[in-house]
Coordinates of C-alpha atoms and ligand atoms in Angstrom, one line a residue:
M1 CA 91.8 51.8 68.4
S2 CA 94.0 54.8 67.7
I3 CA 95.6 57.0 70.4
K4 CA 93.2 59.8 69.4
Q5 CA 90.2 57.5 70.0
A6 CA 91.6 56.4 73.3
R7 CA 92.0 60.1 74.3
H8 CA 88.4 60.8 73.3
Q9 CA 87.0 57.8 75.2
A10 CA 89.1 58.6 78.3
S11 CA 87.9 62.2 78.2
R12 CA 84.2 61.1 77.9
T13 CA 84.5 58.7 80.8
L14 CA 86.1 61.3 83.1
A15 CA 83.6 64.0 82.1
A16 CA 80.7 61.6 82.8
H17 CA 82.0 61.3 86.4
A18 CA 82.1 65.1 86.8
I19 CA 85.9 65.4 86.6
E20 CA 86.6 69.0 85.7
D21 CA 89.1 69.5 82.9
A22 CA 88.4 66.0 81.6
P23 CA 90.0 66.6 78.2
L24 CA 93.2 67.9 79.8
E25 CA 93.3 65.1 82.4
A26 CA 92.8 62.5 79.7
E27 CA 95.8 63.9 77.8
L28 CA 97.9 63.9 80.9
L29 CA 97.1 60.3 81.7
L30 CA 98.0 59.3 78.2
M31 CA 101.2 61.2 78.2
H32 CA 102.1 59.5 81.6
L33 CA 101.2 56.1 80.3
L34 CA 103.1 56.4 77.0
G35 CA 106.0 58.3 78.6
I36 CA 105.8 61.1 76.1
D37 CA 105.3 64.9 76.3
R38 CA 102.3 66.7 74.7
A39 CA 104.1 67.5 71.4
H40 CA 104.9 63.8 70.9
L41 CA 101.3 62.8 71.9
Y42 CA 100.0 65.1 69.1
V43 CA 102.4 63.6 66.6
R44 CA 101.4 60.1 67.5
L45 CA 97.6 60.6 67.6
E46 CA 96.9 58.3 64.6
D47 CA 99.2 55.5 66.0
E48 CA 97.6 52.3 67.2
F49 CA 96.8 52.2 70.9
L50 CA 97.7 48.6 71.9
P51 CA 95.4 46.3 73.9
H52 CA 97.8 46.3 76.9
E53 CA 97.9 50.1 76.8
E54 CA 94.1 50.1 76.8
Q55 CA 94.1 48.0 80.0
A56 CA 96.7 50.2 81.7
L57 CA 94.7 53.3 80.8
D58 CA 91.6 51.8 82.3
Q59 CA 93.4 51.2 85.5
L60 CA 94.6 54.8 85.7
I61 CA 91.1 56.0 85.0
D62 CA 89.7 53.7 87.7
R63 CA 92.1 55.3 90.2
R64 CA 91.1 58.8 89.1
L65 CA 87.4 57.9 89.4
S66 CA 88.1 56.8 93.0
H67 CA 89.1 60.4 93.6
E68 CA 92.8 59.9 93.6
P69 CA 94.3 63.3 92.6
L70 CA 95.7 63.3 89.1
A71 CA 99.1 64.7 90.4
Y72 CA 99.6 61.6 92.6
I73 CA 98.7 59.2 89.7
I74 CA 101.1 60.8 87.3
G75 CA 103.6 61.7 90.0
H76 CA 104.2 65.3 89.2
R77 CA 102.8 68.9 89.2
E78 CA 103.9 72.1 87.6
F79 CA 104.6 75.1 89.9
F80 CA 106.1 78.5 88.9
G81 CA 107.1 77.1 85.5
Q82 CA 108.9 74.0 86.9
D83 CA 108.0 70.4 87.3
F84 CA 107.9 68.9 90.8
Y85 CA 107.7 65.3 91.9
V86 CA 104.7 64.7 94.2
A87 CA 103.4 61.6 95.9
P88 CA 101.0 60.6 98.7
G89 CA 102.1 62.2 102.0
V90 CA 102.8 65.6 100.6
L91 CA 100.5 68.5 99.6
I92 CA 100.1 69.0 95.9
P93 CA 101.5 72.5 95.2
R94 CA 98.7 74.9 94.2
A95 CA 98.8 77.6 91.6
E96 CA 97.6 80.2 94.2
S97 CA 100.8 79.8 96.2
E98 CA 102.8 81.3 93.3
L99 CA 101.7 84.6 94.6
L100 CA 103.9 84.0 97.7
V101 CA 106.9 83.4 95.4
E102 CA 106.1 86.6 93.4
E103 CA 105.9 88.6 96.6
A104 CA 109.2 87.3 97.9
L105 CA 110.9 88.1 94.6
D106 CA 109.5 91.6 94.6
Y107 CA 110.9 92.1 98.2
V108 CA 114.3 90.9 97.1
E109 CA 114.3 93.2 94.1
S110 CA 113.5 96.3 96.2
H111 CA 115.6 95.4 99.2
F112 CA 118.7 93.9 97.6
P113 CA 119.1 96.0 94.4
D114 CA 122.9 96.2 94.5
K115 CA 123.2 92.5 94.9
T116 CA 120.9 91.9 92.0
H117 CA 123.0 94.2 89.8
R118 CA 126.2 92.6 90.9
S119 CA 125.0 89.0 90.4
K120 CA 123.7 89.7 86.9
R121 CA 127.0 91.3 85.8
D122 CA 129.2 88.7 87.5
E123 CA 127.1 85.9 86.1
K124 CA 127.8 87.3 82.6
V125 CA 131.5 87.4 83.3
E126 CA 131.4 83.9 84.7
K127 CA 129.5 82.6 81.6
S128 CA 132.1 84.2 79.3
G129 CA 134.8 82.2 81.2
K130 CA 137.1 85.3 81.4
E131 CA 138.6 86.5 84.6
L132 CA 138.1 90.3 85.1
P133 CA 141.0 92.2 86.5
T134 CA 140.4 92.8 90.2
E135 CA 139.8 96.6 89.8
H136 CA 136.9 95.8 87.4
K137 CA 135.1 93.4 89.6
S138 CA 132.0 94.5 91.4
P139 CA 132.7 95.3 95.0
A140 CA 132.3 92.4 97.3
V141 CA 128.7 92.4 98.7
E142 CA 128.5 91.1 102.1
K143 CA 124.9 90.4 102.3
Y144 CA 122.8 88.0 100.2
E145 CA 119.3 87.3 101.1
K146 CA 118.6 84.5 103.6
I147 CA 115.2 82.8 103.2
A148 CA 113.3 80.3 105.3
E149 CA 110.3 78.5 103.9
I150 CA 108.3 77.0 106.8
G151 CA 106.2 74.0 106.0
T152 CA 107.9 73.3 102.7
G153 CA 106.0 70.1 101.7
S154 CA 107.3 69.2 98.2
G155 CA 109.8 72.0 98.4
A156 CA 108.1 73.8 95.4
I157 CA 108.2 77.3 97.0
A158 CA 111.8 77.1 98.4
I159 CA 113.2 75.5 95.2
S160 CA 111.4 78.1 93.0
L161 CA 113.1 80.8 95.0
A162 CA 116.5 79.1 95.0
L163 CA 116.3 78.8 91.2
R164 CA 115.5 82.5 90.8
L165 CA 118.0 83.7 93.5
P166 CA 121.1 81.7 92.9
R167 CA 123.1 83.4 95.7
A168 CA 120.5 83.2 98.4
T169 CA 120.7 80.9 101.4
V170 CA 117.5 78.9 101.6
Y171 CA 116.2 76.9 104.5
A172 CA 113.1 74.8 104.1
T173 CA 111.5 73.2 107.2
D174 CA 108.7 70.8 107.8
V175 CA 107.4 68.6 110.6
S176 CA 106.7 65.8 108.2
P177 CA 109.7 63.5 107.5
R178 CA 107.8 62.2 104.4
A179 CA 107.4 65.7 103.0
L180 CA 111.1 66.3 103.5
E181 CA 111.9 63.1 101.7
I182 CA 109.9 64.3 98.7
A183 CA 111.4 67.8 99.0
R184 CA 114.9 66.2 98.9
V185 CA 114.0 64.4 95.6
N186 CA 112.9 67.8 94.2
C187 CA 116.0 69.6 95.3
E188 CA 118.1 67.0 93.5
K189 CA 115.8 67.1 90.4
H190 CA 116.4 70.8 90.2
G191 CA 120.1 70.8 91.2
V192 CA 119.7 72.9 94.3
Q193 CA 120.5 70.2 96.9
D194 CA 123.6 72.2 98.0
R195 CA 121.7 75.4 98.4
V196 CA 118.4 74.4 100.0
Q197 CA 118.9 73.1 103.5
L198 CA 116.0 70.8 104.6
L199 CA 115.3 70.9 108.3
E200 CA 112.8 68.9 110.3
G201 CA 111.0 70.5 113.1
D202 CA 108.2 72.7 114.4
L203 CA 107.8 76.1 112.7
L204 CA 110.9 78.3 113.2
T205 CA 112.7 76.1 115.8
P206 CA 115.0 74.3 113.3
L207 CA 116.4 77.5 111.8
P208 CA 120.1 78.0 112.7
E209 CA 120.2 81.8 112.2
P210 CA 117.9 84.8 111.6
V211 CA 116.8 85.3 108.0
D212 CA 115.5 88.2 105.8
I213 CA 112.4 86.4 104.5
I214 CA 110.1 84.0 106.3
I215 CA 107.7 82.5 103.8
A216 CA 105.0 80.0 104.6
N217 CA 101.9 78.3 103.3
L218 CA 101.0 76.6 106.6
P219 CA 97.7 74.8 107.2
Y220 CA 94.8 77.4 107.4
I221 CA 91.6 75.4 107.2
R222 CA 89.4 75.2 110.2
D223 CA 89.4 71.6 111.7
E224 CA 85.6 71.3 111.3
E225 CA 85.8 72.3 107.6
I226 CA 88.1 69.3 106.7
A227 CA 85.1 67.0 106.4
E228 CA 83.6 69.4 103.8
L229 CA 86.6 69.4 101.5
S230 CA 86.4 67.6 98.1
A231 CA 87.0 63.8 98.3
E232 CA 90.3 64.3 96.4
I233 CA 91.7 66.5 99.2
R234 CA 89.9 64.9 102.2
M235 CA 90.7 61.3 101.3
Y236 CA 94.2 61.7 99.8
E237 CA 96.1 64.8 100.9
P238 CA 97.8 64.8 104.4
V239 CA 95.7 66.3 107.2
V240 CA 98.9 67.8 108.7
A241 CA 99.1 70.0 105.6
L242 CA 95.5 71.2 105.9
A243 CA 94.2 71.4 109.4
G244 CA 94.9 74.7 111.1
G245 CA 93.1 74.2 114.4
R246 CA 89.8 75.4 115.6
D247 CA 89.8 78.7 113.8
G248 CA 92.3 77.6 111.1
L249 CA 94.9 80.1 112.3
H250 CA 96.7 78.2 115.1
R251 CA 100.0 77.7 113.3
I252 CA 100.0 81.1 111.5
R253 CA 99.5 82.9 114.8
Q254 CA 102.4 80.9 116.4
L255 CA 104.6 81.7 113.5
L256 CA 103.9 85.4 113.8
V257 CA 104.6 85.3 117.5
D258 CA 107.9 83.6 117.0
A259 CA 109.0 85.5 113.9
P260 CA 110.8 88.5 115.5
Q261 CA 113.4 86.1 117.0
K262 CA 114.3 84.7 113.6
L263 CA 114.0 87.7 111.4
R264 CA 116.8 90.2 110.6
P265 CA 115.9 93.9 110.9
G266 CA 113.9 95.1 107.9
G267 CA 112.9 91.4 107.2
I268 CA 109.6 90.3 105.9
V269 CA 107.1 87.6 106.7
L270 CA 104.9 86.4 103.9
I271 CA 102.0 84.0 104.7
E272 CA 99.4 82.4 102.5
I273 CA 95.9 82.8 104.0
G274 CA 92.4 81.8 103.2
P275 CA 90.4 84.4 101.3
T276 CA 88.2 85.3 104.3
Q277 CA 91.1 85.5 106.9
G278 CA 92.7 88.8 105.8
E279 CA 90.9 91.2 108.0
V280 CA 91.2 89.2 111.3
L281 CA 94.9 88.4 110.7
T282 CA 95.8 92.0 109.7
S283 CA 94.3 93.5 112.8
W284 CA 95.9 90.7 114.9
A285 CA 99.3 91.3 113.3
R286 CA 99.0 95.1 113.9
G287 CA 98.7 94.5 117.6
L288 CA 101.7 92.2 117.5
F289 CA 103.9 94.5 115.3
P290 CA 102.8 98.1 115.9
A291 CA 105.8 99.5 114.0
A292 CA 105.7 97.1 111.0
R293 CA 104.3 97.7 107.6
I294 CA 101.4 95.3 107.3
A295 CA 99.4 94.7 104.1
L296 CA 97.5 92.0 102.1
A297 CA 98.4 90.9 98.6
H298 CA 95.6 89.9 96.3
D299 CA 95.3 87.4 93.6
L300 CA 94.0 88.2 90.1
S301 CA 90.4 87.8 91.2
G302 CA 91.0 90.4 93.9
R303 CA 91.0 88.0 96.8
A304 CA 93.4 88.6 99.7
R305 CA 95.7 85.6 99.7
V306 CA 98.9 86.7 101.3
L307 CA 99.6 88.5 104.6
R308 CA 102.7 90.7 104.3
V309 CA 104.5 92.0 107.4
V310 CA 107.7 94.0 106.9
L311 CA 109.7 94.8 110.0
T312 CA 111.4 98.2 110.5
R313 CA 115.1 98.3 110.0
H314 CA 116.0 99.3 113.6
Ligands
LIG401 C1 99.6 73.7 103.1 S1 101.0 72.6 103.2 C2 102.1 73.5 102.1 C3 103.2 72.8 101.5 C4 104.0 73.6 100.5 N1 104.7 74.7 101.1 C5 103.2 74.1 99.3 O1 102.8 75.2 99.4 O2 102.9 73.3 98.5 C6 101.6 72.9 104.8 C7 102.9 72.2 105.2 O3 103.2 72.6 106.5 C8 103.7 71.5 107.2 N2 103.5 71.8 108.6 C9 102.3 71.6 109.3 N3 102.5 72.0 110.6 C10 103.8 72.4 110.7 C11 104.6 72.9 111.8 N4 104.1 73.1 113.0 N5 105.9 73.2 111.5 C12 106.4 73.1 110.3 N6 105.7 72.6 109.2 C13 104.4 72.3 109.5 C14 102.9 70.3 106.6 O4 103.6 69.1 106.9 C15 102.8 70.7 105.2 O5 103.9 70.1 104.5

């Protein structure tokens, strides 16, 4: 059998078991098995698919048909254009959480414009390897953004921000030691282990200092809804990453209550929320922060997915 035939067969088997995106999943399983990227897979489509490879592919397909998420089987998932290691014990990063990263980058762009300008120019000089005379250097900027991601899981959000904001201080916290182990692997994979500080503990308690941005994708599913989730999520992803208490908002509320002690003046809190939670959380946050600017950010389908609370400067 050729690799092309193996791909076709795998795709048909997955589709017959109602796996969405069966053709894509079949390709990803083959790429994982053969240790090659998509371009090489396409080049090798007419090559022979060896009997031991057939056996190995069958085993991977069996795992997938037992509802094991593809990302756990192949050990990685893309987020914000980067590849992240994932394994059982950590939530698989979701595309919808990219909105949080975009919101944080927008905030930095509008609140730290001088810094952005300086860093771009100085980076150019650094790349050229030439030392500018002191009088031509940008004035020293005292303040770079400090960011805390609460409930970092695989670290995808914190690391995406650290990669985009090379001068930022980034803290990433989680209650799960297993999640932090995986986040550490990802920090090393992306070369940001010296700039992302991983801290274990409940919500904001491990933070050593106030920050400008608190960003969080905390559990927001109602406890009783957990049983209704797809088998992939319910059977494999960690409950601590999903269950948000009786109304789903337990941890989000606590984070908002604690936030003023760990936020610098003018700072922002960005929280991912369920599509039906916007109204209740907005009115609750208005009571808590009467002087803050509170708004919802929407995804491309127009669903409210991020609560944004910007404190006043004084
Ligand atoms: C929905 S997952 C998000 C993971 C990751 N930020 C992402 O978006 O892929 C929620 C994360 O919050 C962590 N978590 C749950 N309760 C927490 C708490 N009280 N304090 C800190 N982290 C918590 C979980 O362990 C999990 O890693």
